[in-house]
CSV table of N, CA and C and ligand atoms in Angstrom, one decimal:
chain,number,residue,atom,x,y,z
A,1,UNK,N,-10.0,-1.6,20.4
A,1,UNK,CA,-10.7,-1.1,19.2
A,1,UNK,C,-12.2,-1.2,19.5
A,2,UNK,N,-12.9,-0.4,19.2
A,2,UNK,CA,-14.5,0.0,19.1
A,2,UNK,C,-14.9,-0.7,18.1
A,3,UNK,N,-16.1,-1.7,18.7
A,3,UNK,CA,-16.9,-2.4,17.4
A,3,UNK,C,-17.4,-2.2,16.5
A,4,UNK,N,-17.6,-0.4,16.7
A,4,UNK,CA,-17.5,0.2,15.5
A,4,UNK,C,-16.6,0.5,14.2
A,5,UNK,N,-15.2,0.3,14.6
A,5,UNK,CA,-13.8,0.6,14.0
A,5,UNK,C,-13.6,-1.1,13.9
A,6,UNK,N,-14.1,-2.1,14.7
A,6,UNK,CA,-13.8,-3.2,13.7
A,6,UNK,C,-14.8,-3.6,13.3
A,7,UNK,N,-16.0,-3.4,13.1
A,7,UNK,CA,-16.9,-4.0,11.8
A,7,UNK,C,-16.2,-3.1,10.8
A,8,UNK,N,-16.3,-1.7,10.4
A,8,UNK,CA,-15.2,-0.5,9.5
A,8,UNK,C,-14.1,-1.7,8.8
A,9,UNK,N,-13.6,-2.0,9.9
A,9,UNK,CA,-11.8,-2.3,9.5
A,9,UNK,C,-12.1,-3.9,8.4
A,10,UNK,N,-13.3,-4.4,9.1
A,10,UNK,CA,-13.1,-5.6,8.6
A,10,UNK,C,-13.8,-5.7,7.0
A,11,UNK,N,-14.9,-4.7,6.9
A,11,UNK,CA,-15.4,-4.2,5.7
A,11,UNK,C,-15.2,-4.1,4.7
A,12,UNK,N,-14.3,-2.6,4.9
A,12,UNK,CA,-12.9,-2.2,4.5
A,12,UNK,C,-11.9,-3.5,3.7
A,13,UNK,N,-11.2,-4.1,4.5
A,13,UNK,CA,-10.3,-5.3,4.2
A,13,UNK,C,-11.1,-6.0,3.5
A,14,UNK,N,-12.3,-6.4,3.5
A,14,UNK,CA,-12.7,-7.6,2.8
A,14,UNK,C,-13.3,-6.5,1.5
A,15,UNK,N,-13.4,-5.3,1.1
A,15,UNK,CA,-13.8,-4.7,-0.1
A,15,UNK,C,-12.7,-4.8,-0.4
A,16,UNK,N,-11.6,-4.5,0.0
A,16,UNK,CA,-10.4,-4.5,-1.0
A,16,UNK,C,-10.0,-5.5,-0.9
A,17,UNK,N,-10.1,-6.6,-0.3
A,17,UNK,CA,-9.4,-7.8,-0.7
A,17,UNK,C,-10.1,-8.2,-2.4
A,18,UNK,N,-11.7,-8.4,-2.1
A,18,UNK,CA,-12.4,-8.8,-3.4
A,18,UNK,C,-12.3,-7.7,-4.2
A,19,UNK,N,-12.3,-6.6,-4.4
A,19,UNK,CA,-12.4,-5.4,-5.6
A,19,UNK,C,-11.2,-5.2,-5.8
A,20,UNK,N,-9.8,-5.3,-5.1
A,20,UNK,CA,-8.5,-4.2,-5.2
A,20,UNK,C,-8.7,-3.5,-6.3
A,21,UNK,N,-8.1,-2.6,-6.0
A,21,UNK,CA,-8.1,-1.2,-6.8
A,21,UNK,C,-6.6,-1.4,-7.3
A,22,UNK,N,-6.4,-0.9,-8.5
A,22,UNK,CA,-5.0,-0.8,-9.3
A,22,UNK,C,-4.3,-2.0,-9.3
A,23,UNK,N,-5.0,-3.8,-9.3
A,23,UNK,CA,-4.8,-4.4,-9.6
A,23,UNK,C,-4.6,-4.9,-10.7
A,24,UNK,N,-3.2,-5.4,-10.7
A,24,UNK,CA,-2.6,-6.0,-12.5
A,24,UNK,C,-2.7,-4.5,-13.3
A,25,UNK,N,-2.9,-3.8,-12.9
A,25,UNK,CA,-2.5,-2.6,-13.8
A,25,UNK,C,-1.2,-2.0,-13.8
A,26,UNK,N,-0.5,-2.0,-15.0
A,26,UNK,CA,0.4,-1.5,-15.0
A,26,UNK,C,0.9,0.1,-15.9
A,27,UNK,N,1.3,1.3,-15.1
A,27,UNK,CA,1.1,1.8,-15.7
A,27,UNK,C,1.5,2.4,-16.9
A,28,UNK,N,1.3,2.9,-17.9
A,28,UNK,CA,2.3,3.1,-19.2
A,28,UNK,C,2.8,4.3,-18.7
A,29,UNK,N,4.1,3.7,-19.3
A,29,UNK,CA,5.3,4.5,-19.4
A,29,UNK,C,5.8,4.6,-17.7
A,30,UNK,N,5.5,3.6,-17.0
A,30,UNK,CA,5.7,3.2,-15.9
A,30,UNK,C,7.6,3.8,-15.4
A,31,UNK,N,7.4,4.6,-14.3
A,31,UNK,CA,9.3,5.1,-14.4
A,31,UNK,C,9.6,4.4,-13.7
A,32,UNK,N,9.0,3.9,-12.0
A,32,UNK,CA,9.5,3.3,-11.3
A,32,UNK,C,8.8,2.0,-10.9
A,33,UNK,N,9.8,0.9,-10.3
A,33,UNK,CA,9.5,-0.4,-10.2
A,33,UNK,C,9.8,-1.0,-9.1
A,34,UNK,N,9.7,-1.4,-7.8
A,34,UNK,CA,9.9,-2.3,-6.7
A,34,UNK,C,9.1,-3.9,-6.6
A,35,UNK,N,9.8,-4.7,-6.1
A,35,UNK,CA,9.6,-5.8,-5.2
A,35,UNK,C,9.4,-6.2,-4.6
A,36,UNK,N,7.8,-6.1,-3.4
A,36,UNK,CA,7.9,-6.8,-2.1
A,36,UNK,C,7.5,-8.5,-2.0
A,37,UNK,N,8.6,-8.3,-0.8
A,37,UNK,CA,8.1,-10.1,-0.7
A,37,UNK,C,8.0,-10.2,1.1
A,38,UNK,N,7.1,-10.9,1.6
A,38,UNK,CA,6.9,-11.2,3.0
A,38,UNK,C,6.9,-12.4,3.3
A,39,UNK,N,8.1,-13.5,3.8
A,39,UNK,CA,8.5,-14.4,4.1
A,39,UNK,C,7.4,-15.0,4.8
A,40,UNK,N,7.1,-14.5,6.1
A,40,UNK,CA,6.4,-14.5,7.4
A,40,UNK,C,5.0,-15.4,6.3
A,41,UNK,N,4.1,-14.5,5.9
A,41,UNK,CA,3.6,-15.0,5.5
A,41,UNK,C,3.2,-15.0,3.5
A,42,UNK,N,4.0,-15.1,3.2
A,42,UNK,CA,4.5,-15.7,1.3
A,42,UNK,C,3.6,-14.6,0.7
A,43,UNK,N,3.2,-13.5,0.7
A,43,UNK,CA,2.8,-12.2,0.4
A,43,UNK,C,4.1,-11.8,-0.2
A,44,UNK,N,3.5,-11.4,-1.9
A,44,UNK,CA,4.3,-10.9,-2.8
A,44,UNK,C,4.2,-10.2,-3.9
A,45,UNK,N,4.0,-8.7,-3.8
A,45,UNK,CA,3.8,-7.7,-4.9
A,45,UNK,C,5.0,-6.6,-5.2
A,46,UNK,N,4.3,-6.7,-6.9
A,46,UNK,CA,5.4,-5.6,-7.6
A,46,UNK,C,4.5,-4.5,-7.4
A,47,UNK,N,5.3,-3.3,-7.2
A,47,UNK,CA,4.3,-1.5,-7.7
A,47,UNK,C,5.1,-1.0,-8.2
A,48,UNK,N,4.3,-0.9,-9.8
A,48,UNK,CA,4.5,-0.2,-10.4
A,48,UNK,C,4.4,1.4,-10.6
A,49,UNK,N,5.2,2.6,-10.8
A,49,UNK,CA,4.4,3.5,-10.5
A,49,UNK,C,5.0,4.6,-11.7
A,50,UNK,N,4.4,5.8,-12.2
A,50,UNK,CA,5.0,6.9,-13.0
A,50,UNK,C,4.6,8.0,-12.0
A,51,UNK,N,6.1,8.5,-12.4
A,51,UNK,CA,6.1,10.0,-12.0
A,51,UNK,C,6.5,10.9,-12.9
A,52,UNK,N,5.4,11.9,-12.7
A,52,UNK,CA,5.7,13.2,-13.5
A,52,UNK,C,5.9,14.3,-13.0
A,53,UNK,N,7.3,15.1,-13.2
A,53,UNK,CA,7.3,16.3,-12.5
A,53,UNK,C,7.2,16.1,-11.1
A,54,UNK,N,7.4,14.8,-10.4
A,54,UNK,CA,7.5,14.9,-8.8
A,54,UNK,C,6.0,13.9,-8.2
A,55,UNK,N,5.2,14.4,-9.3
A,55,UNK,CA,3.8,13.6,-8.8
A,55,UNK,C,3.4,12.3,-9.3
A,56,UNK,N,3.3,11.4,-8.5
A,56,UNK,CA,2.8,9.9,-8.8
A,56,UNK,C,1.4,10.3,-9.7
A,57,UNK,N,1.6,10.2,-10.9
A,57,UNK,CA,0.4,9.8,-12.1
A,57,UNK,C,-0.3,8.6,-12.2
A,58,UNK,N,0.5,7.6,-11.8
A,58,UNK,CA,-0.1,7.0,-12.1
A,58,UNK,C,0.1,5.5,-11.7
A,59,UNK,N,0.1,4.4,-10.8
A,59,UNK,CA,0.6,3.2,-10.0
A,59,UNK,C,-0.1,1.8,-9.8
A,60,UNK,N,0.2,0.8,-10.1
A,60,UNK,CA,-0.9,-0.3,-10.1
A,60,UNK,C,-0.1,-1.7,-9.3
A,61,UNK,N,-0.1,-2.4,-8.7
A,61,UNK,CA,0.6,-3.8,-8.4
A,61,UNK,C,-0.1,-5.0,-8.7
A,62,UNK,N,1.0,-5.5,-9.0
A,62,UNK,CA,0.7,-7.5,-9.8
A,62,UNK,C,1.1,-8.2,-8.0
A,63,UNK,N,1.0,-9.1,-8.1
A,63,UNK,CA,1.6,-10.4,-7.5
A,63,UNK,C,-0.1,-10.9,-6.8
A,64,UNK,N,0.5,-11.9,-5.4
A,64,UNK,CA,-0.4,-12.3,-4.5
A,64,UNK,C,0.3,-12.5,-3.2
A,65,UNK,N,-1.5,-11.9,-2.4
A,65,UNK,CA,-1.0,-12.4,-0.7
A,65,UNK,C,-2.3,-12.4,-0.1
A,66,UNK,N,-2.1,-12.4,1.5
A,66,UNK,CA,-3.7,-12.9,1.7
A,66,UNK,C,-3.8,-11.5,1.7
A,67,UNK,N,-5.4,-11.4,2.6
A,67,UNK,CA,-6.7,-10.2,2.3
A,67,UNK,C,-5.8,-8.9,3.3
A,68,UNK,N,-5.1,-9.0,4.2
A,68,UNK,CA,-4.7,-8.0,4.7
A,68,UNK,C,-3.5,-7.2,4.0
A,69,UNK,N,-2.7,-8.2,2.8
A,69,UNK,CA,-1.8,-7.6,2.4
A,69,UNK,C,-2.1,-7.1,0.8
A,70,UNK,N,-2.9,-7.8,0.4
A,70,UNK,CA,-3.9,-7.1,-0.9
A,70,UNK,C,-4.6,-5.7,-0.4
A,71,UNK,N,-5.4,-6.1,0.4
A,71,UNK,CA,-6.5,-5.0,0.9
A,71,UNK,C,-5.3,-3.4,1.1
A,72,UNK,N,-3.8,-4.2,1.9
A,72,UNK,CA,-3.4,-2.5,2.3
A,72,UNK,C,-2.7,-2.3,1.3
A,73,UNK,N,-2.3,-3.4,0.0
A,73,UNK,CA,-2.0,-2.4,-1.0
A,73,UNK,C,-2.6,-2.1,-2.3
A,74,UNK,N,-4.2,-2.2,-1.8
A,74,UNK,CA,-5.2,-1.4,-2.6
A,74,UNK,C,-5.3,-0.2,-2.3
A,75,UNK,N,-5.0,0.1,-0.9
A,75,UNK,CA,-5.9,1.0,0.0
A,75,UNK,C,-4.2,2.0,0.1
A,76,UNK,N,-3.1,1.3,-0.4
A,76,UNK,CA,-2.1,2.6,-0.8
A,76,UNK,C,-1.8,2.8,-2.2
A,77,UNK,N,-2.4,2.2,-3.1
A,77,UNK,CA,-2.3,2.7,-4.4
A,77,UNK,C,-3.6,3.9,-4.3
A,78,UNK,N,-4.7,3.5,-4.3
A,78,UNK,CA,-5.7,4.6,-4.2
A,78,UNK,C,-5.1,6.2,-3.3
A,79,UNK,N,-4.0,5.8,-2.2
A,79,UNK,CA,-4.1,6.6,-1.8
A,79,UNK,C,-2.8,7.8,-2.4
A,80,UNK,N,-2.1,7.3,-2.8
A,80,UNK,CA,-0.8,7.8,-3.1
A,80,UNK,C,-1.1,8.0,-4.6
A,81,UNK,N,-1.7,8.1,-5.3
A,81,UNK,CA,-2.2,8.7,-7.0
A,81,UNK,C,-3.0,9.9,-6.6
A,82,UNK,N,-1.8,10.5,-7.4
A,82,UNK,CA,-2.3,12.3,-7.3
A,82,UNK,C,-1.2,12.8,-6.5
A,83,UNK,N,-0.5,12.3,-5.4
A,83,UNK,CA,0.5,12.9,-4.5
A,83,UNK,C,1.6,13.1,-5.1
A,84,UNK,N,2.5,14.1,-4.4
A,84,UNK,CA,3.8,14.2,-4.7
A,84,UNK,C,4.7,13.1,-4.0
A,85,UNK,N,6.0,13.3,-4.4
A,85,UNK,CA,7.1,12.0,-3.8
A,85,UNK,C,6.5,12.4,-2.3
A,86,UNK,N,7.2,13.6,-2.2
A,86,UNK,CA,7.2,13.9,-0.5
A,86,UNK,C,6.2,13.6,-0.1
A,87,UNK,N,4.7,14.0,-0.5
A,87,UNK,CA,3.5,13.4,0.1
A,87,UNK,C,3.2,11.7,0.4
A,88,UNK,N,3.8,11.7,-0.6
A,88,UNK,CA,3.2,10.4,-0.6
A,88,UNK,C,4.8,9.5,0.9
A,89,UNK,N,5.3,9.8,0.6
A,89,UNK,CA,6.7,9.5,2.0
A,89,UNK,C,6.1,10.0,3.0
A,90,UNK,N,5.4,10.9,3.3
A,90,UNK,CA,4.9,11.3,4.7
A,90,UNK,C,4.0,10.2,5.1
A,91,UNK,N,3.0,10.0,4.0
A,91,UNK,CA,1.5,8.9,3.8
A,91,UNK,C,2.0,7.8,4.2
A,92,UNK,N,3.7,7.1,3.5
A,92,UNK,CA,4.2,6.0,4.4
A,92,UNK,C,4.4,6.3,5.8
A,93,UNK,N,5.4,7.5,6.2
A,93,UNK,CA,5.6,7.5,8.1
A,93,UNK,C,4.4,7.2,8.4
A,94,UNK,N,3.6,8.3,8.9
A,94,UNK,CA,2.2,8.0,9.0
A,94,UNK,C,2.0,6.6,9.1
A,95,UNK,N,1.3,6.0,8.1
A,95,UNK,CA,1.1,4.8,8.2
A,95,UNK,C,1.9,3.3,9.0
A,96,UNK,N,3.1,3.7,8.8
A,96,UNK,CA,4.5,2.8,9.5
A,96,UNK,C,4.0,3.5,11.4
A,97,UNK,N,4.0,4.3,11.4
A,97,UNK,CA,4.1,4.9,12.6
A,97,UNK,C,2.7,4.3,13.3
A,98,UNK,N,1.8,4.2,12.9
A,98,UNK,CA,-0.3,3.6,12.9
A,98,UNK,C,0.4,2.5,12.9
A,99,UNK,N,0.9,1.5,11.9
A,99,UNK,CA,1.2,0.3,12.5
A,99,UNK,C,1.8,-0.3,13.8
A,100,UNK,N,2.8,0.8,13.7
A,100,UNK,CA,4.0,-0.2,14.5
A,100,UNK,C,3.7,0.6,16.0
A,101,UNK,N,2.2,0.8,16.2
A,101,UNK,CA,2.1,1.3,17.8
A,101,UNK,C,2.8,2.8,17.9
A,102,UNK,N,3.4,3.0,17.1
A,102,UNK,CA,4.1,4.6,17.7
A,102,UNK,C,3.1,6.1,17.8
A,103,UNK,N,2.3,5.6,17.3
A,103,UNK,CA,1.1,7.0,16.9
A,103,UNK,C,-0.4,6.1,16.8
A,104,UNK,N,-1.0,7.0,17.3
A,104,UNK,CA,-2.7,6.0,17.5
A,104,UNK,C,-3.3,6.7,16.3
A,105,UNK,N,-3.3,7.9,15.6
A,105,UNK,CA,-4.0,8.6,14.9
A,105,UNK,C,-3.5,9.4,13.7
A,106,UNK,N,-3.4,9.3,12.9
A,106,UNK,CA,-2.7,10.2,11.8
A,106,UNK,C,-3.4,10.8,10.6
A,107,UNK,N,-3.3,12.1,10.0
A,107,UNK,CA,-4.2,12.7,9.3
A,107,UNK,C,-4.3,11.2,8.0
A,108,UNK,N,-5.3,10.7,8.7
A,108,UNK,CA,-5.4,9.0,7.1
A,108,UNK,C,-6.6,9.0,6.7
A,109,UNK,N,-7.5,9.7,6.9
A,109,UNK,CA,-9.0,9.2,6.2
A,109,UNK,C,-8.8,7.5,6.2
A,110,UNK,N,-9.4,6.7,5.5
A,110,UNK,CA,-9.6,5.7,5.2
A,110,UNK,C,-8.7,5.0,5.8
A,111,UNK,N,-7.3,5.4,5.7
A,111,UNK,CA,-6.6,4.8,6.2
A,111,UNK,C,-6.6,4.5,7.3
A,112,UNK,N,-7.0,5.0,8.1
A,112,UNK,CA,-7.2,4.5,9.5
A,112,UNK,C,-7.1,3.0,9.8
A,113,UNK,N,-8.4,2.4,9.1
A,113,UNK,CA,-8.7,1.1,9.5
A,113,UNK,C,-7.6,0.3,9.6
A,114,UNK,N,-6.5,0.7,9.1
A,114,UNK,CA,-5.6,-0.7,8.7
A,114,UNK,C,-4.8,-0.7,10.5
A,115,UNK,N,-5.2,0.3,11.3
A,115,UNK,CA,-4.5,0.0,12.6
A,115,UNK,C,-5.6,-1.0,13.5
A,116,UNK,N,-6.5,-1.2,12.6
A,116,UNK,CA,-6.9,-3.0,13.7
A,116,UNK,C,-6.6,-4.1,13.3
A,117,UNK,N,-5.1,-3.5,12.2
A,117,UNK,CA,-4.5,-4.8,12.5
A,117,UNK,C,-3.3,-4.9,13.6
A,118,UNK,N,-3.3,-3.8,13.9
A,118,UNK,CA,-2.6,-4.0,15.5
A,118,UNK,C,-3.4,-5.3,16.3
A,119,UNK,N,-4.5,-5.5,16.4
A,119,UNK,CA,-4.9,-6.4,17.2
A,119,UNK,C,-4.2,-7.9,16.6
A,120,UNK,N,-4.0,-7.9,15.6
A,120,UNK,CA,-3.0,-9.1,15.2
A,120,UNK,C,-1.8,-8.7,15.0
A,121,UNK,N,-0.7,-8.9,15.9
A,121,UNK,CA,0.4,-8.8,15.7
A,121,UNK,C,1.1,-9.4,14.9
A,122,UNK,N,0.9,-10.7,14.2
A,122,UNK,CA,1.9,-11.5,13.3
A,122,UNK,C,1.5,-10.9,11.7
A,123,UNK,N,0.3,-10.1,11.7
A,123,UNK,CA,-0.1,-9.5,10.3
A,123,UNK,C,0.4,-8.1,10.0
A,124,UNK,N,1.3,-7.6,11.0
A,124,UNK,CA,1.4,-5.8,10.9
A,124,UNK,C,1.8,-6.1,9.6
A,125,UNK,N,3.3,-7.2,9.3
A,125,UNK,CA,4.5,-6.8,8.0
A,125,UNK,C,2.8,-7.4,6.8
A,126,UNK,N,1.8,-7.8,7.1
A,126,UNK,CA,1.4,-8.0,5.9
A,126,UNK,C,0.9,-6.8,5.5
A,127,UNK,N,0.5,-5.8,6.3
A,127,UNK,CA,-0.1,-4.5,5.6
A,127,UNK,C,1.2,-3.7,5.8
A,128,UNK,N,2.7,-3.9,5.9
A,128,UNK,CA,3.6,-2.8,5.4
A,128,UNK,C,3.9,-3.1,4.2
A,129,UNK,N,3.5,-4.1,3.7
A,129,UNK,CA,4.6,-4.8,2.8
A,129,UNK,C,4.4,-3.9,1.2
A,130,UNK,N,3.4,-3.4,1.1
A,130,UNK,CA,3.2,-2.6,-0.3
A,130,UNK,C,3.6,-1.5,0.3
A,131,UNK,N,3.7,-0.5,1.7
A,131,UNK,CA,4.1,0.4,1.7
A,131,UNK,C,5.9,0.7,1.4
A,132,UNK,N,5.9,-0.6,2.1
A,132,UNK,CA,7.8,-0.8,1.7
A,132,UNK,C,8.0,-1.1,0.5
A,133,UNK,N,7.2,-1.6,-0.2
A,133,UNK,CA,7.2,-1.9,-1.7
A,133,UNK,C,7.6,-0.5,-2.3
A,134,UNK,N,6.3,0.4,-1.8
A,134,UNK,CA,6.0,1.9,-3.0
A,134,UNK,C,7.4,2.6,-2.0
A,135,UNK,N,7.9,2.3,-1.3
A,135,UNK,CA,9.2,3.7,-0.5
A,135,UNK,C,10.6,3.1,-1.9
A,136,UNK,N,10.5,1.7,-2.0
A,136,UNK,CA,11.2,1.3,-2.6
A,136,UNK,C,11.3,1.6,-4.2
A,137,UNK,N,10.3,1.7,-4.6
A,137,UNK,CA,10.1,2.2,-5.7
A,137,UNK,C,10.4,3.4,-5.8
A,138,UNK,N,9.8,4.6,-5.2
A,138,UNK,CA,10.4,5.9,-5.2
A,138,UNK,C,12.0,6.6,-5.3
A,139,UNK,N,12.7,4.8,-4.6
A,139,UNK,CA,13.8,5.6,-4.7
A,139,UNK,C,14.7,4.9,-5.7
A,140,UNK,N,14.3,3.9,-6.0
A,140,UNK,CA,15.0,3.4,-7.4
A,140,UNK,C,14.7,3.4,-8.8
A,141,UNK,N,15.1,4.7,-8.9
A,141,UNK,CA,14.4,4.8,-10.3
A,141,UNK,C,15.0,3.7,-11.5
A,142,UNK,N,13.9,3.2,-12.3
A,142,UNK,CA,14.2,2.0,-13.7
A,142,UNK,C,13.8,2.5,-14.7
A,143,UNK,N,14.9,3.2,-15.9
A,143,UNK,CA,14.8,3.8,-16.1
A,143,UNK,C,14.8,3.4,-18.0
A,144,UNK,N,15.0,1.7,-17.9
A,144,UNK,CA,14.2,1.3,-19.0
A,144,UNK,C,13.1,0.2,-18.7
A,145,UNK,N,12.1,0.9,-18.1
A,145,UNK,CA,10.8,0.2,-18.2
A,145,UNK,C,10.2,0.2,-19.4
A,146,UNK,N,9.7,-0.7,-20.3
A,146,UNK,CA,8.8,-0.9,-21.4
A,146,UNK,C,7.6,-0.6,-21.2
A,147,UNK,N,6.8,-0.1,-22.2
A,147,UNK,CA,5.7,-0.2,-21.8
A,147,UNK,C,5.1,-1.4,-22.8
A,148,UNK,N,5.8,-1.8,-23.4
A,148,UNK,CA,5.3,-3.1,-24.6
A,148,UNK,C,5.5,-4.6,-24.1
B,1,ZN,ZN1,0.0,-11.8,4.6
């Protein structure tokens, strides 16, 4: 990694660790709901998300974990609002694929950064863990969520 892409990456992580985006928000009329939890290291969020017509409207996650596993599931709620299912499923390969070494590059804007956490290998499952979170959610729909 270029000490350009890790001062970026570390930036990055540490604005969304302190700011997260779509934190504790949950959305009304929320359709679908997942569970992640990362043993490895005790990282643990819900995503919440609504779909209308196919497109994520609207998505927020509660729980806690450290800065790499907050930061990547700020940095896939921001990304995945506005997308369709299918878009937003590609946004996961992609990103699974940037993690796990199989691909060095993928159409990610921002996303990018989260592949210097390749240089820590015991952290990859903390930045999949909202991705597995939101695949999970997509496909189980809950279909009495409150909004009260
Ligand atoms: Zn973690």
């Amino acid at each position: 990694m270029t000490a350009d892409l890790r001062s970026l990456y570390e930036e990055v992580i540490l604005d969304h660790n302190r700011h997260p985006r779509n934190f504790q928000h949950v959305p009304p009329g929320a359709s679908h709901v997942a569970h992640g939890y990362n043993p490895l290291c005790g990282d643990e969020f819900t995503v919440k998300l609504r779909l209308d017509n196919g497109v994520v409207t609207d998505i927020g996650f509660e729980g806690a974990g450290c800065a790499i596993s907050t930061a990547s599931a700020s940095l896939m709620t921001e990304s995945v609002k506005g997308k369709t299912v299918e878009e937003a499923r590609a946004l996961f390969d992609s990103v699974h694929e940037m993690l796990t070494g199989k691909s060095d590059t993928g159409p990610l804007g921002k996303l990018q950064v989260l592949a210097g956490v390749r240089e820590y290998p015991a952290r990859v499952k903390c930045a999949t863990l909202a991705w597995h979170t939101l695949q999970a959610a997509l496909e189980k729909e809950q279909r009495t969520v409150s909004t009260e």
